[in-house]
Tab-separated table of C-alpha atoms in Angstrom:
chain	number	residue	atom	x	y	z
A	1	MET	CA	-10.287	9.401	5.769
A	2	GLY	CA	-8.465	6.887	3.523
A	3	PHE	CA	-6.979	6.807	0.153
A	4	PHE	CA	-10.084	6.487	-1.630
A	5	ASP	CA	-12.638	8.286	-0.073
A	6	HIS	CA	-12.560	10.747	-2.577
A	7	LEU	CA	-14.467	8.180	-4.806
A	8	GLN	CA	-17.103	7.464	-1.944
A	9	LYS	CA	-20.192	9.017	-3.012
A	10	GLY	CA	-24.071	8.367	-2.142
A	11	GLY	CA	-25.121	5.805	-0.208
A	12	ALA	CA	-25.068	1.654	-0.031
A	13	PHE	CA	-26.753	-0.731	-1.807
A	14	SER	CA	-30.391	-0.356	-0.829
A	15	LEU	CA	-34.072	-1.586	-2.162
A	16	GLN	CA	-35.717	1.505	-1.967
A	17	ALA	CA	-37.879	3.941	-4.083
A	18	GLN	CA	-35.676	6.190	-6.167
A	19	LYS	CA	-36.248	9.939	-5.020
A	20	PRO	CA	-36.708	12.739	-7.333
A	21	GLN	CA	-33.461	14.324	-8.577
A	22	ILE	CA	-32.636	18.070	-9.368
A	23	ARG	CA	-30.433	18.827	-12.421
A	24	LYS	CA	-27.684	21.287	-10.930
A	25	VAL	CA	-24.369	22.814	-12.132
A	26	VAL	CA	-22.081	24.430	-10.076
A	27	GLN	CA	-19.083	26.407	-11.638
A	28	THR	CA	-15.590	25.574	-10.654
A	29	ARG	CA	-12.658	27.537	-10.084
A	30	PRO	CA	-9.090	26.464	-9.443
A	31	ALA	CA	-6.917	27.350	-6.466
A	32	PRO	CA	-5.034	30.740	-7.174
A	33	PRO	CA	-1.223	30.206	-7.533
A	34	SER	CA	0.708	31.703	-5.031
A	35	SER	CA	2.864	34.605	-6.160
A	36	SER	CA	6.568	34.199	-6.328
A	37	SER	CA	9.110	35.669	-8.295
A	38	SER	CA	11.323	32.311	-8.370
A	39	HIS	CA	9.014	30.100	-9.367
A	40	THR	CA	7.157	30.062	-12.637
A	41	PRO	CA	3.505	29.303	-12.370
A	42	VAL	CA	2.217	26.899	-14.893
A	43	ARG	CA	-1.139	25.393	-15.345
A	44	SER	CA	-1.333	21.986	-15.979
A	45	SER	CA	-2.829	20.683	-19.417
A	46	SER	CA	-4.725	18.110	-17.779
A	47	GLN	CA	-6.257	20.770	-15.406
A	48	THR	CA	-7.473	23.104	-18.126
A	49	THR	CA	-11.245	21.689	-17.526
A	50	PRO	CA	-11.933	20.573	-13.753
A	51	PRO	CA	-13.105	17.149	-13.668
A	52	GLU	CA	-16.798	16.726	-13.730
A	53	LYS	CA	-18.561	14.959	-10.972
A	54	THR	CA	-21.946	13.446	-10.920
A	55	LYS	CA	-24.461	14.041	-8.197
A	56	ARG	CA	-26.045	11.208	-6.897
A	57	PRO	CA	-29.383	10.400	-5.753
A	58	ARG	CA	-29.520	9.995	-1.918
A	59	ASP	CA	-30.718	6.512	-1.997
A	60	SER	CA	-28.613	5.115	-4.863
A	61	THR	CA	-28.491	1.578	-5.241
A	62	VAL	CA	-24.853	1.140	-5.694
A	63	SER	CA	-22.305	4.045	-4.502
A	64	ARG	CA	-19.784	5.815	-6.292
A	65	ASP	CA	-17.082	3.379	-4.850
A	66	SER	CA	-18.038	0.223	-3.156
A	67	ASP	CA	-15.218	-0.617	-0.513
A	68	HIS	CA	-14.659	0.291	3.131
A	69	ARG	CA	-12.849	3.133	4.032
A	70	PRO	CA	-13.078	5.322	6.955
A	71	SER	CA	-15.518	7.948	7.367
A	72	LYS	CA	-12.884	10.760	8.389
A	73	ARG	CA	-10.005	12.103	6.855
A	74	LEU	CA	-6.246	11.644	8.603
A	75	SER	CA	-5.520	15.198	8.974
A	76	THR	CA	-2.373	17.103	9.622
A	77	PRO	CA	-2.135	19.630	12.439
A	78	LEU	CA	-0.694	22.363	9.971
A	79	ARG	CA	-3.997	23.735	8.380
A	80	ASN	CA	-7.857	24.031	9.519
A	81	ARG	CA	-10.205	22.344	7.464
A	82	LYS	CA	-11.808	24.805	4.952
A	83	ARG	CA	-14.971	24.567	2.661
A	84	PRO	CA	-14.022	22.765	-0.469
A	85	THR	CA	-13.138	24.598	-3.588
A	86	PRO	CA	-16.601	24.566	-6.007
A	87	GLU	CA	-16.628	21.823	-8.051
A	88	GLN	CA	-19.039	21.300	-11.113
A	89	ARG	CA	-21.573	18.717	-10.273
A	90	LEU	CA	-24.284	17.312	-12.884
A	91	SER	CA	-27.096	15.049	-11.839
A	92	SER	CA	-29.832	13.751	-14.568
A	93	ASP	CA	-32.869	11.425	-14.079
A	94	ASP	CA	-32.956	7.818	-15.495
A	95	ASP	CA	-35.043	7.959	-18.512
A	96	ASP	CA	-35.921	4.100	-18.360
A	97	ALA	CA	-39.127	4.290	-16.233
A	98	SER	CA	-39.204	0.722	-15.568
A	99	ASP	CA	-35.582	0.567	-13.699
A	100	THR	CA	-36.327	4.081	-11.464
A	101	ASP	CA	-37.333	1.997	-8.238
A	102	THR	CA	-33.466	2.108	-7.695
A	103	SER	CA	-30.490	3.381	-9.559
A	104	PHE	CA	-26.704	2.944	-9.611
A	105	GLU	CA	-24.432	5.196	-11.381
A	106	LEU	CA	-22.053	3.321	-13.919
A	107	ARG	CA	-18.808	4.542	-14.245
A	108	LYS	CA	-18.203	6.505	-17.778
A	109	ARG	CA	-15.604	5.793	-20.011
A	110	ALA	CA	-12.252	7.877	-18.794
A	111	ARG	CA	-11.547	11.002	-20.656
A	112	THR	CA	-8.437	11.229	-22.182
A	113	GLU	CA	-7.210	14.021	-20.157
A	114	ASP	CA	-7.850	11.560	-17.051
A	115	SER	CA	-5.292	8.769	-17.906
A	116	ALA	CA	-1.806	8.574	-18.590
A	117	GLU	CA	-0.436	9.382	-22.067
A	118	PRO	CA	-0.142	6.217	-24.335
A	119	ASP	CA	3.269	4.421	-24.058
A	120	LEU	CA	4.048	2.200	-27.007
A	121	ALA	CA	7.068	0.537	-25.029
A	122	ARG	CA	4.805	-0.656	-22.657
A	123	ARG	CA	2.994	-4.467	-22.769
A	124	ILE	CA	-0.071	-4.163	-20.718
A	125	ARG	CA	-1.082	-7.915	-20.710
A	126	SER	CA	0.304	-10.358	-18.123
A	127	LEU	CA	1.181	-13.386	-20.352
A	128	LYS	CA	1.049	-15.711	-17.117
A	129	ALA	CA	-2.507	-14.169	-16.088
A	130	PHE	CA	-3.802	-15.398	-19.356
A	131	SER	CA	-2.279	-18.836	-19.738
A	132	GLU	CA	-4.821	-21.650	-19.258
A	133	GLU	CA	-2.433	-24.438	-17.966
A	134	ASN	CA	-1.853	-25.223	-14.367
A	135	VAL	CA	-4.198	-22.553	-13.112
A	136	LYS	CA	-3.843	-22.376	-9.403
A	137	PRO	CA	-5.712	-20.017	-6.955
A	138	LEU	CA	-4.134	-16.847	-6.220
A	139	PRO	CA	-2.938	-15.463	-2.693
A	140	LEU	CA	-5.611	-12.908	-2.479
A	141	VAL	CA	-7.902	-11.682	-0.021
A	142	HIS	CA	-11.492	-12.397	-1.464
A	143	ALA	CA	-14.573	-10.098	-0.924
A	144	ALA	CA	-16.168	-13.109	0.968
A	145	ASP	CA	-13.093	-13.136	3.401
A	146	ILE	CA	-14.363	-9.830	4.879
A	147	THR	CA	-18.136	-10.203	5.056
A	148	SER	CA	-17.912	-13.952	6.398
A	149	LYS	CA	-14.735	-14.184	8.298
A	150	GLN	CA	-13.226	-10.698	9.228
A	151	LYS	CA	-16.401	-8.723	9.865
A	152	ALA	CA	-19.298	-11.031	9.615
A	153	GLY	CA	-21.455	-9.486	12.282
A	154	ASN	CA	-21.392	-6.065	10.484
A	155	PHE	CA	-23.249	-7.650	7.369
A	156	LYS	CA	-26.864	-8.887	6.732
A	157	ARG	CA	-28.443	-10.566	3.698
A	158	ALA	CA	-29.190	-8.253	0.916
A	159	PHE	CA	-32.018	-10.358	-0.852
A	160	GLY	CA	-33.681	-11.796	2.458
A	161	GLY	CA	-34.207	-15.445	2.525
A	162	ALA	CA	-32.020	-16.687	5.643
A	163	ASP	CA	-32.074	-20.441	4.061
A	164	ARG	CA	-30.345	-19.849	0.978
A	165	PRO	CA	-26.695	-19.434	0.764
A	166	THR	CA	-24.934	-16.082	-0.023
A	167	GLU	CA	-22.127	-17.071	-1.930
A	168	ILE	CA	-21.625	-16.034	-5.544
A	169	PHE	CA	-18.519	-16.146	-7.992
A	170	LEU	CA	-17.092	-13.556	-10.032
A	171	GLN	CA	-14.969	-14.103	-13.441
A	172	TYR	CA	-12.223	-11.565	-13.916
A	173	PRO	CA	-10.639	-11.114	-17.404
A	174	SER	CA	-7.546	-13.379	-16.865
A	175	ALA	CA	-7.526	-17.396	-16.715
A	176	SER	CA	-7.515	-16.963	-12.817
A	177	LEU	CA	-10.129	-18.628	-10.674
A	178	LYS	CA	-12.916	-16.718	-9.765
A	179	GLU	CA	-13.370	-14.363	-6.951
A	180	ARG	CA	-16.023	-15.126	-3.884
A	181	PHE	CA	-18.318	-12.916	-2.974
A	182	ASN	CA	-21.472	-12.731	-0.462
A	183	LEU	CA	-24.691	-11.439	-1.553
A	184	VAL	CA	-24.852	-9.166	2.020
A	185	VAL	CA	-24.857	-5.432	2.643
A	186	PRO	CA	-23.262	-3.834	5.291
A	187	ARG	CA	-25.203	-2.504	8.452
A	188	ASP	CA	-22.730	0.471	8.564
A	189	ASN	CA	-23.014	2.577	5.236
A	190	ASP	CA	-19.093	3.402	5.627
A	191	ASP	CA	-18.408	-0.501	5.511
A	192	PHE	CA	-17.259	-3.001	2.700
A	193	LYS	CA	-20.093	-2.949	0.101
A	194	PRO	CA	-19.533	-6.317	-2.147
A	195	ILE	CA	-22.574	-5.843	-4.298
A	196	ASP	CA	-21.148	-2.552	-5.382
A	197	ASP	CA	-17.883	-4.155	-5.923
A	198	ILE	CA	-19.499	-6.709	-8.321
A	199	VAL	CA	-21.130	-4.020	-10.161
A	200	HIS	CA	-18.215	-1.720	-10.729
A	201	VAL	CA	-15.936	-4.467	-11.643
A	202	ILE	CA	-18.625	-5.748	-14.359
A	203	ASP	CA	-18.563	-2.229	-15.639
A	204	THR	CA	-14.879	-1.468	-15.481
A	205	VAL	CA	-14.419	-4.925	-17.505
A	206	SER	CA	-16.897	-4.073	-20.150
A	207	GLU	CA	-15.254	-0.558	-20.671
A	208	ASN	CA	-11.539	-1.715	-20.928
A	209	TYR	CA	-11.294	-5.227	-21.789
A	210	ILE	CA	-13.991	-5.896	-24.478
A	211	PRO	CA	-13.240	-5.403	-28.207
A	212	GLU	CA	-15.976	-2.707	-29.758
A	213	GLY	CA	-17.453	-5.508	-31.741
A	214	GLU	CA	-18.737	-7.457	-28.626
A	215	ALA	CA	-19.461	-4.598	-26.472
A	216	GLU	CA	-23.049	-4.594	-27.608
A	217	PHE	CA	-23.587	-7.788	-25.310
A	218	PHE	CA	-22.569	-5.324	-22.154
A	219	ASN	CA	-23.544	-2.080	-23.112
A	220	ASN	CA	-27.271	-2.488	-25.093
A	221	GLU	CA	-29.724	-0.177	-23.152
A	222	SER	CA	-32.221	-2.689	-23.145
A	223	THR	CA	-30.606	-6.159	-23.052
A	224	GLY	CA	-26.969	-5.469	-22.039
A	225	ILE	CA	-25.287	-6.958	-18.833
A	226	LYS	CA	-25.274	-3.437	-17.086
A	227	ARG	CA	-29.114	-2.687	-18.026
A	228	ARG	CA	-29.917	-6.321	-16.629
A	229	LEU	CA	-27.847	-5.654	-13.401
A	230	ARG	CA	-30.107	-2.613	-12.974
A	231	ARG	CA	-33.246	-3.879	-13.257
A	232	ALA	CA	-32.206	-7.082	-10.935
A	233	LEU	CA	-31.360	-4.466	-8.278
A	234	ALA	CA	-34.432	-2.371	-8.884
A	235	HIS	CA	-36.603	-5.501	-8.633
A	236	ALA	CA	-34.715	-6.683	-5.468
A	237	SER	CA	-34.380	-10.104	-7.261
A	238	GLU	CA	-31.589	-12.531	-6.071
A	239	THR	CA	-32.671	-14.948	-8.998
A	240	GLU	CA	-32.188	-12.020	-11.797
A	241	PHE	CA	-29.109	-10.888	-9.954
A	242	ARG	CA	-27.231	-14.502	-10.410
A	243	GLU	CA	-28.719	-14.849	-13.802
A	244	VAL	CA	-26.726	-12.018	-14.866
A	245	VAL	CA	-23.448	-12.595	-13.096
A	246	ALA	CA	-23.482	-16.340	-14.722
A	247	ASP	CA	-24.256	-14.821	-18.049
A	248	TYR	CA	-21.170	-12.142	-17.948
A	249	ASN	CA	-19.278	-14.932	-16.207
A	250	HIS	CA	-19.731	-17.252	-19.550
A	251	GLU	CA	-19.320	-14.417	-21.927
A	252	ILE	CA	-16.078	-13.097	-20.118
A	253	GLU	CA	-14.657	-16.868	-20.328
A	254	ARG	CA	-15.747	-17.162	-24.004
A	255	LEU	CA	-13.966	-13.980	-24.992
A	256	ARG	CA	-10.796	-14.657	-23.085
A	257	ARG	CA	-10.607	-18.179	-24.892
A	258	SER	CA	-11.097	-16.881	-28.105
A	259	GLY	CA	-8.338	-14.710	-27.576
A	260	ALA	CA	-10.386	-11.465	-28.102
A	261	ILE	CA	-9.454	-10.063	-24.837
A	262	ALA	CA	-5.733	-10.669	-24.974
A	263	LYS	CA	-5.707	-9.209	-28.485
A	264	HIS	CA	-7.661	-6.054	-27.170
A	265	LEU	CA	-5.231	-5.693	-24.207
A	266	ASP	CA	-2.253	-6.068	-26.691
A	267	ALA	CA	-3.449	-3.019	-28.749
A	268	THR	CA	-3.660	-0.833	-25.456
A	269	HIS	CA	-0.840	1.231	-24.542
A	270	ARG	CA	-2.175	2.818	-21.378
A	271	LEU	CA	-4.588	2.164	-18.299
A	272	ASN	CA	-7.829	4.454	-18.040
A	273	LEU	CA	-7.545	6.216	-14.782
A	274	PRO	CA	-11.094	4.563	-13.408
A	275	LEU	CA	-9.506	0.784	-14.282
A	276	VAL	CA	-6.569	1.895	-12.175
A	277	GLU	CA	-8.642	3.259	-9.273
A	278	ARG	CA	-10.946	0.064	-9.208
A	279	ILE	CA	-7.887	-2.122	-8.567
A	280	LEU	CA	-6.395	-0.037	-6.025
A	281	THR	CA	-9.511	0.686	-4.045
A	282	GLN	CA	-10.099	-3.261	-4.115
A	283	ILE	CA	-6.620	-3.704	-2.541
A	284	TYR	CA	-6.998	-1.058	-0.166
A	285	ALA	CA	-10.380	-2.208	0.977
A	286	ARG	CA	-9.174	-5.916	1.495
A	287	THR	CA	-5.765	-4.920	3.593
A	288	VAL	CA	-5.795	-1.075	4.836
A	289	SER	CA	-9.363	-0.431	5.582
A	290	PRO	CA	-9.787	-3.072	8.313
A	291	ARG	CA	-6.732	-1.663	10.198
A	292	VAL	CA	-6.714	1.917	9.082
A	293	GLU	CA	-6.928	3.122	12.824
A	294	SER	CA	-3.338	2.201	13.250
A	295	LEU	CA	-2.463	5.145	11.143
A	296	ARG	CA	-3.862	7.768	13.620
A	297	ARG	CA	-1.224	6.894	15.950
A	298	TYR	CA	1.065	9.782	14.737
A	299	GLU	CA	3.307	12.242	16.476
A	300	ASN	CA	2.452	15.816	16.054
A	301	GLY	CA	5.082	18.615	15.259
A	302	THR	CA	7.314	15.393	13.975
A	303	ASP	CA	8.163	14.354	10.486
A	304	ASN	CA	5.734	11.358	11.358
A	305	VAL	CA	2.602	13.022	10.268
A	306	TYR	CA	0.603	10.853	7.937
A	307	GLY	CA	-1.355	12.001	4.698
A	308	GLU	CA	-2.117	11.157	1.572
A	309	LEU	CA	-2.050	12.190	-2.168
A	310	LEU	CA	-5.133	10.775	-3.744
A	311	PRO	CA	-5.067	9.031	-7.318
A	312	ARG	CA	-6.409	11.656	-9.590
A	313	PHE	CA	-3.699	13.968	-8.421
A	314	ILE	CA	-0.887	11.421	-8.679
A	315	SER	CA	-1.893	10.657	-12.392
A	316	THR	CA	-1.788	14.261	-12.849
A	317	ILE	CA	1.965	14.208	-11.639
A	318	PHE	CA	2.795	11.408	-13.890
A	319	LYS	CA	1.410	13.274	-17.125
A	320	GLU	CA	3.399	16.447	-16.062
A	321	THR	CA	6.592	14.625	-15.566
A	322	ARG	CA	6.124	12.498	-18.543
A	323	LEU	CA	6.994	9.274	-16.726
A	324	LYS	CA	6.933	6.121	-19.067
A	325	SER	CA	7.243	2.309	-18.243
A	326	GLY	CA	11.053	2.267	-18.709
A	327	GLN	CA	11.826	4.724	-16.165
A	328	VAL	CA	12.644	4.591	-12.397
A	329	PHE	CA	9.852	6.279	-9.689
A	330	VAL	CA	10.699	6.798	-6.073
A	331	ASP	CA	8.387	7.933	-3.379
A	332	LEU	CA	10.333	9.174	-0.294
A	333	GLY	CA	7.822	8.821	2.591
A	334	SER	CA	5.561	6.315	0.966
A	335	GLY	CA	3.417	5.411	3.812
A	336	VAL	CA	1.160	2.412	3.263
A	337	GLY	CA	2.538	2.461	-0.530
A	338	ASN	CA	-0.504	3.543	-2.467
A	339	VAL	CA	1.693	5.664	-4.925
A	340	VAL	CA	4.363	3.268	-5.308
A	341	LEU	CA	1.698	0.585	-6.305
A	342	GLN	CA	-0.210	3.299	-8.439
A	343	ALA	CA	2.974	4.111	-10.523
A	344	ALA	CA	3.734	0.565	-10.990
A	345	LEU	CA	0.216	-0.115	-12.183
A	346	GLU	CA	-0.635	3.036	-14.382
A	347	ILE	CA	2.751	3.517	-15.803
A	348	GLY	CA	4.436	-0.196	-15.559
A	349	CYS	CA	7.551	1.450	-14.348
A	350	GLU	CA	9.858	0.331	-11.794
A	351	SER	CA	8.646	1.689	-8.481
A	352	TRP	CA	10.267	2.345	-5.115
A	353	GLY	CA	9.185	3.453	-1.669
A	354	CYS	CA	10.720	4.285	1.589
A	355	GLU	CA	8.686	4.570	5.337
A	356	MET	CA	9.887	4.343	8.675
A	357	MET	CA	6.452	4.139	10.427
A	358	ALA	CA	6.337	0.630	11.300
A	359	ASN	CA	2.518	0.438	11.274
A	360	ALA	CA	2.456	2.048	7.773
A	361	CYS	CA	5.115	-0.377	6.637
A	362	ASP	CA	3.067	-3.473	7.994
A	363	LEU	CA	0.093	-2.412	5.595
A	364	ALA	CA	2.312	-1.497	2.737
A	365	GLU	CA	3.577	-5.174	2.798
A	366	LEU	CA	-0.360	-6.340	3.162
A	367	GLN	CA	-0.913	-3.749	0.053
A	368	GLN	CA	2.101	-5.299	-1.788
A	369	THR	CA	0.986	-9.087	-1.627
A	370	GLU	CA	-2.420	-8.195	-2.632
A	371	PHE	CA	-1.183	-6.054	-5.406
A	372	ARG	CA	0.729	-8.850	-7.116
A	373	ALA	CA	-2.218	-11.241	-6.848
A	374	ARG	CA	-4.739	-8.546	-8.078
A	375	CYS	CA	-2.937	-7.710	-11.036
A	376	ARG	CA	-2.570	-11.292	-12.138
A	377	LEU	CA	-6.388	-11.583	-11.556
A	378	TRP	CA	-6.885	-8.605	-13.852
A	379	GLY	CA	-4.535	-9.572	-16.298
A	380	ILE	CA	-1.983	-6.503	-16.088
A	381	ALA	CA	1.716	-7.070	-15.936
A	382	PRO	CA	2.622	-3.895	-13.617
A	383	GLY	CA	6.215	-2.638	-13.096
A	384	LYS	CA	8.359	-3.901	-10.262
A	385	THR	CA	7.780	-2.582	-6.820
A	386	HIS	CA	10.212	-2.186	-3.998
A	387	LEU	CA	8.984	-1.220	-0.390
A	388	VAL	CA	11.890	-0.096	1.917
A	389	ARG	CA	11.631	0.103	5.772
A	390	GLY	CA	13.602	2.742	7.573
A	391	ASP	CA	15.110	6.332	6.869
A	392	PHE	CA	15.088	7.292	3.486
A	393	LEU	CA	18.464	9.468	4.345
A	394	GLN	CA	20.076	6.400	5.670
A	395	GLU	CA	19.173	3.443	3.464
A	396	GLN	CA	21.684	2.538	1.060
A	397	SER	CA	19.192	0.791	-1.346
A	398	ILE	CA	17.209	4.390	-1.481
A	399	ILE	CA	20.518	6.427	-1.793
A	400	ASP	CA	21.507	3.897	-4.633
A	401	VAL	CA	18.077	4.239	-6.682
A	402	LEU	CA	17.997	8.009	-6.332
A	403	LYS	CA	21.372	8.308	-8.415
A	404	ARG	CA	19.121	6.746	-11.517
A	405	ALA	CA	15.712	7.684	-10.563
A	406	ASP	CA	13.837	9.934	-13.346
A	407	VAL	CA	11.005	10.948	-10.904
A	408	VAL	CA	10.962	11.426	-6.985
A	409	LEU	CA	7.918	12.089	-5.044
A	410	ILE	CA	8.546	13.887	-1.707
A	411	ASN	CA	5.261	14.809	-0.005
A	412	ASN	CA	7.086	17.222	2.383
A	413	GLN	CA	3.897	19.114	3.492
A	414	ALA	CA	4.361	18.072	6.911
A	415	PHE	CA	7.914	17.652	7.107
A	416	THR	CA	10.218	19.880	9.615
A	417	PRO	CA	12.550	22.443	8.056
A	418	GLN	CA	15.476	20.435	9.256
A	419	LEU	CA	14.416	17.333	7.274
A	420	ASN	CA	13.915	19.283	4.130
A	421	ASN	CA	17.157	20.688	4.557
A	422	GLU	CA	18.939	17.450	5.070
A	423	ILE	CA	16.963	16.123	1.645
A	424	ILE	CA	18.432	18.978	-0.335
A	425	ASN	CA	21.971	17.547	0.212
A	426	HIS	CA	20.777	14.222	-1.822
A	427	PHE	CA	19.975	16.466	-5.021
A	428	LEU	CA	23.953	16.363	-5.547
A	429	ASP	CA	23.909	12.617	-6.298
A	430	MET	CA	20.590	12.714	-8.480
A	431	LYS	CA	21.022	12.657	-12.515
A	432	GLU	CA	20.377	15.432	-14.929
A	433	GLY	CA	16.639	15.840	-15.927
A	434	CYS	CA	15.648	14.193	-12.667
A	435	GLN	CA	12.306	15.436	-11.765
A	436	ILE	CA	11.653	16.281	-7.931
A	437	VAL	CA	7.846	16.978	-7.148
A	438	SER	CA	7.015	18.345	-3.875
A	439	LEU	CA	4.284	20.391	-2.100
A	440	LYS	CA	6.630	22.715	-0.636
A	441	SER	CA	9.571	24.060	-2.968
A	442	PHE	CA	12.765	23.343	-1.938
A	443	VAL	CA	13.941	26.817	-3.745
A	444	PRO	CA	12.961	29.707	-1.573
A	445	ALA	CA	11.045	32.693	-3.225
A	446	GLY	CA	13.091	34.989	-4.813
A	447	HIS	CA	16.371	32.583	-4.839
A	448	LYS	CA	19.196	34.036	-7.222
A	449	ILE	CA	22.590	32.335	-7.699
A	450	GLN	CA	25.083	34.508	-6.205
A	451	SER	CA	28.668	34.117	-5.616
A	452	ARG	CA	28.012	33.799	-1.599
A	453	ASN	CA	25.813	30.642	-2.186
A	454	LEU	CA	27.302	28.853	-5.456
A	455	TYR	CA	27.806	25.813	-3.917
A	456	SER	CA	24.307	25.422	-2.668
A	457	PRO	CA	22.791	22.344	-4.330
A	458	ILE	CA	19.315	24.283	-4.837
A	459	ASN	CA	21.204	26.322	-7.497
A	460	LEU	CA	20.875	22.885	-9.551
A	461	LEU	CA	17.296	23.182	-9.485
A	462	LYS	CA	14.800	24.661	-12.030
A	463	VAL	CA	11.193	25.138	-10.519
A	464	LYS	CA	7.788	25.555	-11.611
A	465	GLN	CA	4.478	25.780	-9.628
A	466	LEU	CA	1.346	24.157	-10.657
A	467	ASN	CA	-2.132	23.927	-9.097
A	468	TYR	CA	-3.935	20.767	-7.901
A	469	TRP	CA	-7.631	21.074	-7.375
A	470	SER	CA	-9.936	19.933	-4.635
A	471	ASN	CA	-9.935	16.555	-3.339
A	472	SER	CA	-6.604	15.937	-4.206
A	473	VAL	CA	-4.971	15.510	-0.680
A	474	SER	CA	-6.234	13.620	2.283
A	475	TRP	CA	-5.945	16.482	4.747
A	476	THR	CA	-8.200	18.980	3.009
A	477	ASP	CA	-10.643	19.093	0.450
A	478	VAL	CA	-9.480	22.709	-1.077
A	479	GLY	CA	-6.854	22.827	-3.740
A	480	GLY	CA	-3.499	24.051	-3.729
A	481	THR	CA	-0.019	24.422	-5.420
A	482	TYR	CA	2.557	21.900	-5.764
A	483	PHE	CA	6.174	22.018	-7.457
A	484	ILE	CA	8.231	20.097	-9.950
A	485	ALA	CA	12.124	21.102	-9.658
A	486	THR	CA	14.274	19.565	-12.318
A	487	LYS	CA	17.894	19.007	-11.873
A	488	ASP	CA	19.734	21.041	-14.526
A	489	SER	CA	23.237	22.497	-13.975
A	490	SER	CA	23.256	24.735	-17.024
A	491	ARG	CA	22.119	27.801	-15.011
A	492	LEU	CA	24.951	27.471	-12.593
A	493	LYS	CA	27.213	26.476	-15.223
A	494	ALA	CA	26.440	29.572	-17.099
A	495	PHE	CA	27.110	31.539	-13.989
A	496	ALA	CA	30.284	30.277	-12.820
A	497	ASP	CA	31.730	30.804	-16.609
A	498	SER	CA	30.668	34.453	-16.294
A	499	MET	CA	32.595	34.899	-13.437
A	500	GLU	CA	35.894	33.598	-15.036
């Protein structure tokens, strides 16, 4: 299962009658923290209330996520798959009887605790993306490239009509040219869903780019763009669907030319997590998903076991470490580059990653190219990204950047003890206050500074233990614990002074 499988809920686009829905609430409990005298259990403020998820009807028109991802998770051999921690789920019927033939779930506005803290020093808007001069095609993978070239035989027409063209164009908030889509649906429900993607893009734009005074055109319960999209799909009407998309395109272009979108972005100092997820999902679906089988070629019992931390968990880490746009983030063992790209997009910081598996590096480079084009398409100025091939213990560029890093992520869940010990030696060169996030603590339980271990690098670390919730990592559905170690020499200095 890929990076964004946690977003995949319900079925694909379908033109079927909606089935009755049942309202159901299940309480959620966090994973219990492990007891350890050397770690201070701390519950993240963003985890006080578990994130709500909406239970979807089986035959929903548009799935929770629109893009192709593998149907099974990539799992490490370290733990058996367990039943997921109970989650709070809530479903409700559509109150508009005229639209209940089919339905799709529109993404709600992100709750404050789901998104990074505002960063007043960050400029969200890309000035180049909103320039109307010399607009050229971006080097991106269009949705139509997947459905008409890469996997043409895997799709069928969504609305019938064999003689009609399926191509349709969608405008994004920037001055960039429109993206090409085909009005088709996948034969396999796990494949890429272009109509879902169109709906989610329109919803995401309306929630994140439109000034409050202009939102009625999109959100009106009777005549808004989102309601009209719902009706077009409920009626299985290609004509209605094309009319709605055309009206949306025209309104977005009007708001961009008037400067309303630019002004709204300039007053924004953080990106909501659903917007971040939408952009990253689009990138992943167009680059990694068609080639995801290559990531299954790992060697059990080595350090090269592939597993991913999912976006909501990563966003929580950013909040816990208070990562800001003027800082430096490093991911040691960065895989296909997901977290590196998320840090650059969500936070706007300088973001580095290092990976030694060749197949993962190849996909990371594809993602990086698509990332730059997609950020331009969405009108966002991300932080600089640097993806390095090789061993992070030996690559000089990584050794150098670790000396000025503010947050270092090490997904050491599957690392061998030998590699974990070798990593510890690099802590000596990190600056004071650098935070090291890991799934296994580098400081043993019960560790105390003593004269016999006075020169151990782990004496420089002050560790706290936190919980992560279910659906946070790719190799299991259950929650667990992670650790944030801060380099703090004061304890070691105090002990050394006491010996004098």
